[in-house]
């Protein structure tokens, strides 16, 4: 490495941030290390966590012109010989901040221990009867097979794209497990439904109840499923006011539940999944549900993706048949997921009105002609106090952006549409028909980050109708943490669905342009998706994976091979 390739040089090149440098300097002082090479490795390990990785792979050269990259082997030796041993750990050619290595090892140890347990005892005759009753016919064959596999193991990962029947499988599986418990143990199961966010937890409970209404259940089974509570993973594990990284439930104070179901697991961080695993009794059934191809947690870790990649197939069930959207969107989503850029471009440019690619030169006019009529319809519904019509219109279309700010950002387009309405609705922040997105959890109020609603006018007063089952209404003064919601970021859209989606791509030079981002955006649509971008933008996004370094898949595979 040249004498000039220092931490400061990488900060100037905008690869590292001043925050990375400051944290590194502080940890270096604590450890008593001043050598440039180990400290540079520490800075990149800090950066890795900030970017969602659990470790730093020194073989991944960011290729900054004018800055040479150290030889990976020499770099690892320098760290091993340094005073950073309590902070930075070398393992399997990767560099870990010690805390994240311990979390990774604990997670893999716990999953491997669960896999080694004897299969749960089952009433085979009752299982066969319930599987046929709850998942009848060829249409539900994949869900029936998934539920049977899940019933036979203590830990299962249920993965699949949107609309593949994950919730139906979970609801039917829970009914099966409840029947097994009543028949064999004479007691009802204690079940926890949980998810990384409050919005996801609430939607999971609603989805399970809605699915229960469609399954061939007894009245008692339906009533039992309807009353199952849901919570965030934080709340399930129990907050500790004295410690922000530990929880009330841990290896010494286990959770009391017989079954724990985690929805939207792709959004869960390494920290939360590891803490949940350590808090489970060995005989507690664990069902991890999610789409392994979606965007991962905004925090460190891509746990669902890594577990699916590295763990035993005995504990992984993939649902592939989508029941949500049309064949065109399904083929497009599959092409993006599989990295087939040419097919994705062909599908978007083949003339199918349900999936189309619009040149950025025409993008602004298209968005104006789509969003302004939407906004006016919302205003009309809000003024006549018609919350159902307003919420239905809002769920009919959403603009999804890769960024929050900037010319291609959600905030820019929310402001632009609002400005077009000013002459019609006045200049106040609140007005009838304003779509809002909640930006902060408020558990006592029962609203969560990502909840959507519309302002309606009732007898001269403005109230916010929040979408859900049931629709809830709040005075505007009770919802201070909201933003206008004609557009939203793709990250915030996870777990949502809309009849039609317009995706605004920021251009090929944006670091946000990844396969996972495009896949997540496309799969929010039920009926139609419009992508504003060029064929080169599509190829760039499909060809660029989210770069997260982790050792989870390799650890799990190694443990499996050693059994």
Coordinates of C-alpha atoms in Angstrom, one line a residue:
X1 CA 0.0 0.0 0.0
X2 CA 1.3 3.5 -0.8
X3 CA 2.2 5.8 2.0
X4 CA -0.7 8.0 1.2
X5 CA -3.4 5.3 1.4
X6 CA -4.5 6.2 5.0
X7 CA -7.8 6.3 6.7
X8 CA -8.0 10.0 5.8
X9 CA -7.4 9.1 2.2
X10 CA -10.4 6.7 2.2
X11 CA -12.5 9.3 4.0
X12 CA -11.6 11.9 1.3
X13 CA -12.6 9.3 -1.4
X14 CA -15.9 8.9 0.5
X15 CA -15.4 5.2 1.0
X16 CA -15.0 5.7 4.8
X17 CA -16.9 8.4 6.7
X18 CA -15.6 10.7 9.4
X19 CA -17.7 8.7 11.8
X20 CA -15.8 5.5 10.9
X21 CA -12.5 7.3 11.4
X22 CA -13.6 8.7 14.8
X23 CA -14.8 5.3 16.1
X24 CA -11.6 3.7 14.9
X25 CA -9.4 6.3 16.6
X26 CA -11.2 5.9 19.9
X27 CA -11.0 2.0 19.8
X28 CA -7.3 2.3 18.8
X29 CA -6.6 4.5 21.8
X30 CA -8.4 2.1 24.1
X31 CA -6.5 -1.0 22.7
X32 CA -3.2 0.8 22.6
X33 CA -2.7 0.3 18.8
X34 CA -1.3 3.0 16.6
X35 CA 0.0 1.1 13.5
X36 CA -1.7 2.3 10.3
X37 CA -2.6 -1.1 8.7
X38 CA -4.5 -2.7 11.6
X39 CA -6.3 0.6 12.3
X40 CA -7.3 0.8 8.6
X41 CA -8.7 -2.8 8.9
X42 CA -10.6 -1.7 12.0
X43 CA -12.1 1.3 10.1
X44 CA -13.3 -1.0 7.3
X45 CA -14.8 -3.4 9.9
X46 CA -16.7 -0.5 11.4
X47 CA -17.8 0.5 7.9
X48 CA -18.9 -3.0 7.1
X49 CA -21.3 -3.0 10.1
X50 CA -22.7 0.4 9.0
X51 CA -23.3 -1.1 5.5
X52 CA -25.1 -4.2 7.0
X53 CA -22.3 -6.7 7.0
X54 CA -21.3 -8.6 10.1
X55 CA -17.6 -8.8 9.1
X56 CA -15.1 -7.3 6.7
X57 CA -13.6 -9.4 3.9
X58 CA -10.2 -7.9 3.0
X59 CA -10.3 -9.5 -0.4
X60 CA -13.0 -7.0 -1.5
X61 CA -11.1 -4.1 -2.9
X62 CA -13.3 -1.0 -3.4
X63 CA -11.0 -0.1 -6.3
X64 CA -10.4 3.6 -5.6
X65 CA -8.2 5.2 -8.3
X66 CA -4.9 6.2 -6.8
X67 CA -5.3 4.2 -3.6
X68 CA -3.7 0.8 -3.5
X69 CA -5.3 -2.0 -1.5
X70 CA -3.3 -4.2 0.9
X71 CA -2.6 -7.8 0.2
X72 CA -5.3 -9.7 2.1
X73 CA -3.0 -12.2 3.7
X74 CA -0.6 -9.5 4.8
X75 CA -3.5 -7.5 6.2
X76 CA -4.8 -10.4 8.2
X77 CA -1.3 -11.1 9.6
X78 CA -0.9 -7.4 10.6
X79 CA -4.2 -7.6 12.5
X80 CA -3.3 -10.9 14.2
X81 CA 0.0 -9.3 15.4
X82 CA -1.6 -6.1 16.6
X83 CA -3.0 -5.0 20.0
X84 CA -6.6 -5.1 18.6
X85 CA -7.3 -8.7 19.7
X86 CA -10.1 -7.7 22.1
X87 CA -11.8 -5.6 19.4
X88 CA -11.0 -7.1 16.0
X89 CA -10.9 -10.9 15.4
X90 CA -9.5 -12.8 12.4
X91 CA -11.5 -15.9 11.5
X92 CA -11.8 -17.9 8.2
X93 CA -10.1 -15.0 6.3
X94 CA -12.6 -12.5 7.6
X95 CA -12.3 -9.6 10.1
X96 CA -14.9 -9.3 12.8
X97 CA -15.7 -6.8 15.4
X98 CA -15.7 -9.2 18.3
X99 CA -19.3 -8.5 19.3
X100 CA -20.6 -9.5 15.8
X101 CA -18.5 -12.6 15.7
X102 CA -19.9 -13.7 19.0
X103 CA -23.5 -13.1 17.8
X104 CA -22.8 -15.1 14.6
X105 CA -21.3 -18.0 16.5
X106 CA -24.2 -18.0 19.0
X107 CA -26.8 -18.0 16.3
X108 CA -25.2 -20.8 14.3
X109 CA -24.6 -22.9 17.5
X110 CA -28.3 -22.5 18.5
X111 CA -29.6 -23.4 15.1
X112 CA -27.3 -26.4 14.9
X113 CA -28.4 -27.6 18.4
X114 CA -32.0 -27.3 17.4
X115 CA -31.4 -29.3 14.2
X116 CA -29.9 -32.1 16.3
X117 CA -32.9 -32.5 18.5
X118 CA -35.2 -35.5 18.0
X119 CA -38.3 -34.9 15.9
X120 CA -41.4 -33.9 17.9
X121 CA -43.9 -36.7 18.6
X122 CA -47.0 -36.6 16.4
X123 CA -50.4 -38.3 16.2
X124 CA -49.9 -39.5 12.6
X125 CA -53.5 -40.3 11.8
X126 CA -54.7 -37.0 13.0
X127 CA -51.9 -35.2 11.1
X128 CA -52.9 -36.8 7.9
X129 CA -56.6 -36.0 8.4
X130 CA -55.9 -32.3 9.3
X131 CA -53.5 -31.8 6.4
X132 CA -56.1 -33.0 3.9
X133 CA -58.8 -31.0 5.5
X134 CA -56.9 -27.7 5.7
X135 CA -55.0 -28.0 2.4
X136 CA -57.3 -29.9 0.1
X137 CA -56.7 -30.7 -3.6
X138 CA -53.8 -30.1 -6.0
X139 CA -54.1 -26.3 -5.7
X140 CA -52.8 -26.4 -2.1
X141 CA -50.3 -29.3 -2.6
X142 CA -47.2 -27.2 -2.0
X143 CA -48.7 -25.6 1.1
X144 CA -49.8 -29.0 2.4
X145 CA -46.3 -30.4 1.8
X146 CA -44.7 -27.4 3.5
X147 CA -47.0 -27.7 6.6
X148 CA -46.3 -31.4 6.9
X149 CA -42.5 -30.8 6.8
X150 CA -42.9 -28.0 9.4
X151 CA -44.9 -30.2 11.6
X152 CA -42.1 -32.9 11.7
X153 CA -39.2 -30.6 12.7
X154 CA -38.8 -28.3 15.7
X155 CA -37.4 -25.4 13.6
X156 CA -38.4 -24.5 10.0
X157 CA -37.6 -21.7 7.6
X158 CA -40.6 -21.0 5.3
X159 CA -39.4 -18.8 2.5
X160 CA -41.1 -17.7 -0.8
X161 CA -42.0 -14.7 -2.8
X162 CA -45.1 -12.5 -2.2
X163 CA -48.4 -14.3 -2.6
X164 CA -46.9 -17.8 -2.5
X165 CA -49.1 -18.8 0.5
X166 CA -46.7 -18.4 3.4
X167 CA -49.4 -17.0 5.7
X168 CA -51.9 -19.7 4.6
X169 CA -49.3 -22.3 5.4
X170 CA -48.6 -20.8 8.8
X171 CA -52.3 -20.5 9.8
X172 CA -53.0 -24.0 8.8
X173 CA -49.8 -25.3 10.5
X174 CA -50.8 -23.6 13.7
X175 CA -54.2 -25.2 13.6
X176 CA -52.5 -28.6 13.1
X177 CA -50.1 -28.1 16.0
X178 CA -52.9 -26.9 18.3
X179 CA -54.9 -30.0 17.4
X180 CA -51.8 -32.2 18.1
X181 CA -51.3 -30.5 21.5
X182 CA -54.9 -30.9 22.5
X183 CA -54.9 -34.6 21.5
X184 CA -51.5 -35.6 23.0
X185 CA -51.1 -33.2 25.9
X186 CA -54.6 -32.1 26.7
X187 CA -53.7 -28.4 26.6
X188 CA -53.8 -25.4 24.3
X189 CA -50.5 -24.1 22.8
X190 CA -48.9 -20.9 23.9
X191 CA -48.1 -19.1 20.6
X192 CA -46.2 -15.9 20.0
X193 CA -46.5 -14.1 16.6
X194 CA -43.7 -11.7 16.2
X195 CA -41.9 -9.6 13.6
X196 CA -39.1 -7.0 13.4
X197 CA -41.4 -4.0 13.1
X198 CA -44.7 -3.0 14.7
X199 CA -46.3 -2.7 11.3
X200 CA -45.2 -6.1 10.2
X201 CA -46.4 -7.6 13.6
X202 CA -49.8 -6.0 13.3
X203 CA -50.2 -7.1 9.6
X204 CA -49.2 -10.6 10.5
X205 CA -52.0 -10.9 13.1
X206 CA -54.5 -9.4 10.7
X207 CA -53.3 -11.8 7.9
X208 CA -53.5 -14.9 10.1
X209 CA -57.1 -13.9 11.2
X210 CA -58.1 -13.2 7.6
X211 CA -56.6 -16.5 6.4
X212 CA -58.4 -18.4 9.2
X213 CA -61.7 -17.2 7.8
X214 CA -60.9 -19.0 4.5
X215 CA -59.6 -22.2 5.9
X216 CA -61.8 -25.3 6.7
X217 CA -61.5 -24.8 10.4
X218 CA -63.8 -25.7 13.3
X219 CA -65.3 -22.9 15.2
X220 CA -62.9 -23.5 18.1
X221 CA -59.9 -23.5 15.8
X222 CA -61.0 -20.3 14.1
X223 CA -61.6 -18.6 17.5
X224 CA -58.2 -19.7 18.8
X225 CA -56.4 -18.4 15.7
X226 CA -58.3 -15.1 15.9
X227 CA -57.2 -14.4 19.4
X228 CA -53.5 -15.0 18.9
X229 CA -51.6 -11.8 19.9
X230 CA -48.7 -10.3 18.0
X231 CA -45.8 -8.1 19.0
X232 CA -42.4 -6.8 17.8
X233 CA -39.4 -8.9 18.6
X234 CA -38.2 -6.2 21.0
X235 CA -41.4 -6.4 23.0
X236 CA -41.5 -10.2 22.9
X237 CA -38.0 -10.4 24.3
X238 CA -38.6 -7.6 26.8
X239 CA -37.0 -4.2 27.0
X240 CA -34.3 -3.6 29.6
X241 CA -33.9 0.0 30.5
X242 CA -30.3 -0.6 31.7
X243 CA -29.1 -2.3 28.5
X244 CA -29.9 -1.5 24.9
X245 CA -28.3 -4.7 23.5
X246 CA -29.7 -7.3 25.9
X247 CA -33.2 -8.3 26.8
X248 CA -35.2 -9.5 29.8
X249 CA -35.6 -12.9 28.3
X250 CA -32.3 -14.8 27.6
X251 CA -30.6 -18.1 28.3
X252 CA -31.4 -17.8 32.0
X253 CA -35.0 -16.5 31.6
X254 CA -36.5 -18.4 28.7
X255 CA -39.7 -17.4 26.9
X256 CA -42.7 -19.5 28.0
X257 CA -44.1 -20.1 24.5
X258 CA -44.6 -23.5 22.8
X259 CA -44.4 -22.0 19.3
X260 CA -42.8 -18.8 18.1
X261 CA -43.5 -17.5 14.5
X262 CA -41.3 -14.7 13.1
X263 CA -42.7 -13.0 10.1
X264 CA -40.8 -10.8 7.7
X265 CA -37.6 -12.4 8.9
X266 CA -35.6 -10.9 6.0
X267 CA -36.0 -7.6 7.9
X268 CA -34.6 -8.9 11.2
X269 CA -31.1 -8.1 12.2
X270 CA -28.4 -10.6 13.4
X271 CA -28.7 -9.1 16.9
X272 CA -32.5 -9.7 17.2
X273 CA -32.5 -13.2 15.7
X274 CA -29.6 -14.3 17.9
X275 CA -31.2 -12.9 21.0
X276 CA -34.5 -14.6 20.1
X277 CA -32.8 -18.0 19.6
X278 CA -31.0 -17.8 23.0
X279 CA -34.3 -17.0 24.7
X280 CA -36.2 -20.1 23.4
X281 CA -36.5 -23.3 25.2
X282 CA -35.1 -26.2 23.3
X283 CA -38.5 -27.7 22.8
X284 CA -40.1 -24.5 21.6
X285 CA -41.1 -24.7 17.9
X286 CA -39.6 -21.9 15.8
X287 CA -41.1 -20.9 12.4
X288 CA -39.1 -18.3 10.5
X289 CA -41.1 -16.8 7.7
X290 CA -40.0 -14.4 4.9
X291 CA -38.7 -13.8 1.4
X292 CA -35.0 -14.5 1.3
X293 CA -34.6 -12.5 -1.9
X294 CA -36.0 -9.2 -0.5
X295 CA -34.0 -6.4 0.9
X296 CA -32.4 -7.3 4.2
X297 CA -32.4 -5.5 7.6
X298 CA -31.2 -1.9 7.7
X299 CA -29.0 -3.1 10.6
X300 CA -26.2 -5.6 10.4
X301 CA -27.0 -9.0 9.0
X302 CA -28.9 -10.7 6.2
X303 CA -29.9 -13.6 8.4
X304 CA -32.7 -15.1 6.4
X305 CA -30.7 -15.1 3.2
X306 CA -27.7 -16.6 4.9
X307 CA -29.6 -19.3 6.7
X308 CA -31.4 -20.4 3.6
X309 CA -28.1 -20.5 1.7
X310 CA -26.2 -22.5 4.4
X311 CA -28.5 -24.6 6.5
X312 CA -29.8 -28.1 5.9
X313 CA -32.6 -28.5 3.4
X314 CA -34.5 -30.6 6.0
X315 CA -35.2 -27.3 7.7
X316 CA -35.9 -25.1 4.7
X317 CA -39.2 -25.0 2.8
X318 CA -39.5 -22.9 -0.4
X319 CA -42.9 -21.9 -1.7
X320 CA -42.7 -20.9 -5.4
X321 CA -46.2 -20.7 -6.8
X322 CA -47.5 -17.2 -6.5
X323 CA -51.2 -16.6 -6.0
X324 CA -51.0 -12.8 -5.8
X325 CA -50.1 -11.3 -9.1
X326 CA -50.5 -12.0 -12.8
X327 CA -48.2 -14.1 -14.9
X328 CA -46.3 -11.1 -16.3
X329 CA -45.3 -9.6 -12.9
X330 CA -44.4 -13.1 -11.7
X331 CA -42.1 -13.8 -14.7
X332 CA -40.5 -10.3 -14.3
X333 CA -39.9 -10.9 -10.6
X334 CA -38.4 -14.3 -11.2
X335 CA -36.1 -12.9 -13.9
X336 CA -34.8 -10.2 -11.6
X337 CA -34.5 -12.7 -8.7
X338 CA -32.5 -15.1 -10.8
X339 CA -30.2 -12.4 -12.3
X340 CA -31.6 -12.8 -15.8
X341 CA -31.3 -9.1 -17.0
X342 CA -32.0 -9.8 -20.6
X343 CA -35.3 -11.5 -19.9
X344 CA -36.2 -8.7 -17.5
X345 CA -35.6 -6.1 -20.1
X346 CA -37.5 -8.1 -22.8
X347 CA -40.5 -8.5 -20.5
X348 CA -40.6 -4.8 -19.6
X349 CA -40.3 -3.7 -23.3
X350 CA -42.6 -6.4 -24.9
X351 CA -45.7 -4.2 -24.8
X352 CA -47.5 -5.8 -21.9
X353 CA -49.5 -3.0 -20.2
X354 CA -49.1 -4.7 -16.9
X355 CA -45.3 -4.5 -16.9
X356 CA -43.7 -1.6 -18.8
X357 CA -40.5 0.4 -18.9
X358 CA -40.8 4.1 -19.4
X359 CA -37.8 6.3 -20.5
X360 CA -36.7 8.8 -17.8
X361 CA -37.2 11.6 -20.3
X362 CA -41.0 10.9 -20.1
X363 CA -40.9 10.0 -16.4
X364 CA -41.8 13.4 -14.9
X365 CA -44.8 13.8 -17.2
X366 CA -46.0 10.3 -16.4
X367 CA -45.7 10.9 -12.7
X368 CA -47.5 14.2 -12.8
X369 CA -50.3 12.6 -14.8
X370 CA -50.6 9.7 -12.4
X371 CA -50.0 11.4 -9.0
X372 CA -52.0 14.6 -9.4
X373 CA -55.3 12.9 -10.3
X374 CA -54.7 10.5 -7.4
X375 CA -54.2 13.5 -5.1
X376 CA -57.3 15.2 -6.3
X377 CA -59.4 12.0 -5.9
X378 CA -58.1 11.7 -2.3
X379 CA -59.0 15.4 -1.6
X380 CA -62.5 14.8 -2.9
X381 CA -63.0 11.7 -0.8
X382 CA -61.5 13.4 2.3
X383 CA -63.9 16.4 1.9
X384 CA -66.9 14.1 1.8
X385 CA -65.8 12.1 4.8
X386 CA -65.4 8.9 2.8
X387 CA -62.5 7.1 4.5
X388 CA -63.2 3.7 2.7
X389 CA -63.0 5.3 -0.7
X390 CA -59.9 7.4 0.2
X391 CA -58.1 4.4 1.6
X392 CA -59.0 2.2 -1.4
X393 CA -57.8 4.9 -3.8
X394 CA -54.6 5.2 -1.9
X395 CA -53.9 1.5 -2.0
X396 CA -54.5 1.5 -5.7
X397 CA -51.2 3.1 -6.6
X398 CA -47.9 4.0 -4.9
X399 CA -44.7 5.6 -6.2
X400 CA -41.7 3.7 -4.9
X401 CA -38.3 5.4 -4.9
X402 CA -34.8 4.1 -4.2
X403 CA -33.9 7.2 -2.2
X404 CA -35.7 9.4 0.3
X405 CA -34.1 12.6 -0.8
X406 CA -32.7 14.1 -4.0
X407 CA -34.2 14.5 -7.4
X408 CA -35.3 10.8 -7.5
X409 CA -36.4 10.8 -3.9
X410 CA -39.8 10.2 -2.3
X411 CA -39.6 13.5 -0.4
X412 CA -39.1 15.4 -3.6
X413 CA -42.2 13.9 -5.3
X414 CA -44.3 14.3 -2.2
X415 CA -43.4 18.0 -2.1
X416 CA -44.0 18.3 -5.8
X417 CA -47.5 16.9 -5.7
X418 CA -48.4 18.9 -2.6
X419 CA -47.2 22.1 -4.3
X420 CA -49.6 21.3 -7.3
X421 CA -52.5 21.1 -4.8
X422 CA -51.8 24.2 -2.9
X423 CA -54.3 26.4 -4.8
X424 CA -57.0 23.8 -4.2
X425 CA -56.4 22.8 -0.6
X426 CA -54.8 25.8 1.0
X427 CA -51.4 26.2 2.6
X428 CA -51.7 24.3 5.9
X429 CA -49.7 21.1 6.6
X430 CA -53.0 19.2 7.2
X431 CA -55.7 19.1 4.5
X432 CA -58.5 16.7 3.5
X433 CA -57.1 13.9 1.4
X434 CA -53.5 14.2 2.5
X435 CA -52.0 10.7 2.5
X436 CA -49.8 10.1 5.5
X437 CA -47.1 7.6 6.5
X438 CA -46.4 7.0 10.1
X439 CA -42.6 7.4 10.8
X440 CA -42.4 6.3 14.4
X441 CA -43.9 3.5 16.5
X442 CA -46.4 4.5 19.1
X443 CA -47.4 1.2 20.8
X444 CA -49.9 2.8 23.3
X445 CA -51.7 4.4 20.4
X446 CA -51.4 1.2 18.3
X447 CA -49.8 2.8 15.2
X448 CA -46.4 1.8 13.8
X449 CA -43.7 3.0 11.5
X450 CA -44.9 2.4 8.0
X451 CA -48.7 2.5 8.7
X452 CA -50.6 4.4 6.0
X453 CA -53.6 6.6 6.3
X454 CA -55.6 9.5 4.8
X455 CA -56.9 12.8 6.3
X456 CA -60.6 13.1 6.2
X457 CA -62.9 16.1 7.1
X458 CA -65.7 15.4 9.5
X459 CA -68.0 18.3 10.7
X460 CA -65.3 20.8 10.2
X461 CA -62.6 18.7 12.0
X462 CA -59.7 16.9 10.4
X463 CA -59.0 13.3 11.5
X464 CA -56.6 10.7 10.1
X465 CA -58.0 7.3 9.0
X466 CA -55.3 4.7 9.4
X467 CA -55.6 1.7 7.1
X468 CA -56.0 -1.7 8.7
X469 CA -58.6 -4.2 10.1
X470 CA -60.4 -2.3 11.5
X471 CA -59.7 1.2 10.2
X472 CA -58.8 3.4 13.1
X473 CA -59.2 7.2 13.3
X474 CA -57.1 9.7 15.2
X475 CA -57.0 13.5 15.6
X476 CA -54.2 15.0 13.6
X477 CA -52.6 16.3 16.9
X478 CA -52.1 12.8 18.1
X479 CA -50.0 11.8 15.1
X480 CA -47.1 14.2 15.0
X481 CA -44.6 11.8 13.5
X482 CA -45.9 11.4 9.9
X483 CA -44.9 12.4 6.4
X484 CA -46.9 12.8 3.2
X485 CA -47.3 9.5 1.4
X486 CA -47.9 9.9 -2.3
X487 CA -44.4 8.3 -2.6
X488 CA -42.4 6.2 -0.3
X489 CA -39.0 4.5 -0.3
X490 CA -38.7 0.9 -1.4
X491 CA -37.2 0.0 2.0
X492 CA -40.3 1.4 3.8
X493 CA -42.6 -0.5 1.4
X494 CA -41.6 -3.9 2.5
X495 CA -44.6 -5.9 3.7
X496 CA -47.0 -3.8 1.7
X497 CA -48.9 -4.4 -1.5
X498 CA -50.6 -2.0 -3.9
X499 CA -52.7 -2.6 -7.0
X500 CA -50.3 -0.7 -9.2
X501 CA -46.7 0.4 -8.5
X502 CA -44.5 2.9 -10.3
X503 CA -40.8 2.4 -9.6
X504 CA -38.5 5.5 -10.0
X505 CA -35.0 4.3 -10.6
X506 CA -32.2 6.8 -9.7
X507 CA -29.8 5.9 -12.5
X508 CA -27.0 3.3 -12.9
X509 CA -24.5 5.3 -10.8
X510 CA -26.5 5.1 -7.6
X511 CA -25.2 2.6 -5.1
X512 CA -28.8 1.8 -4.2
X513 CA -29.4 0.2 -7.6
X514 CA -29.3 -3.5 -6.7
X515 CA -31.1 -6.7 -7.6
X516 CA -32.7 -7.0 -4.2
X517 CA -34.0 -3.4 -4.4
X518 CA -35.6 -3.9 -7.8
X519 CA -37.1 -7.3 -6.8
X520 CA -38.6 -5.8 -3.6
X521 CA -40.2 -2.9 -5.6
X522 CA -41.6 -5.1 -8.3
X523 CA -43.2 -7.5 -5.9
X524 CA -45.2 -4.8 -4.1
X525 CA -47.5 -4.7 -7.2
X526 CA -50.6 -6.9 -7.6
X527 CA -51.9 -5.9 -11.0
X528 CA -49.3 -3.7 -12.8
X529 CA -45.8 -2.3 -12.4
X530 CA -44.2 0.6 -14.3
X531 CA -40.5 1.1 -14.1
X532 CA -39.1 4.5 -15.0
X533 CA -35.5 3.9 -16.2
X534 CA -33.5 2.6 -19.1
X535 CA -32.6 -0.9 -20.2
X536 CA -29.1 -0.2 -18.9
X537 CA -30.5 0.8 -15.5
X538 CA -32.3 -2.6 -15.4
X539 CA -29.2 -4.5 -16.3
X540 CA -27.2 -2.6 -13.8
X541 CA -29.6 -3.3 -11.0
X542 CA -30.1 -6.9 -11.8
X543 CA -26.3 -7.4 -12.1
X544 CA -25.5 -5.8 -8.7
X545 CA -26.2 -7.8 -5.5
X546 CA -26.4 -6.3 -2.1
X547 CA -22.8 -6.7 -0.9
X548 CA -23.0 -8.0 2.7
X549 CA -20.2 -10.0 4.2
X550 CA -21.1 -12.7 6.6
X551 CA -19.9 -16.1 7.8
X552 CA -23.3 -17.5 8.7
X553 CA -23.9 -19.7 5.6
X554 CA -20.4 -21.1 5.8
X555 CA -20.6 -21.8 9.5
X556 CA -24.0 -23.6 9.2
X557 CA -22.8 -25.7 6.2
X558 CA -19.6 -26.7 8.1
X559 CA -21.6 -27.7 11.2
X560 CA -24.0 -29.7 8.9
X561 CA -21.1 -31.5 7.2
X562 CA -19.6 -32.4 10.6
X563 CA -22.7 -34.1 11.9

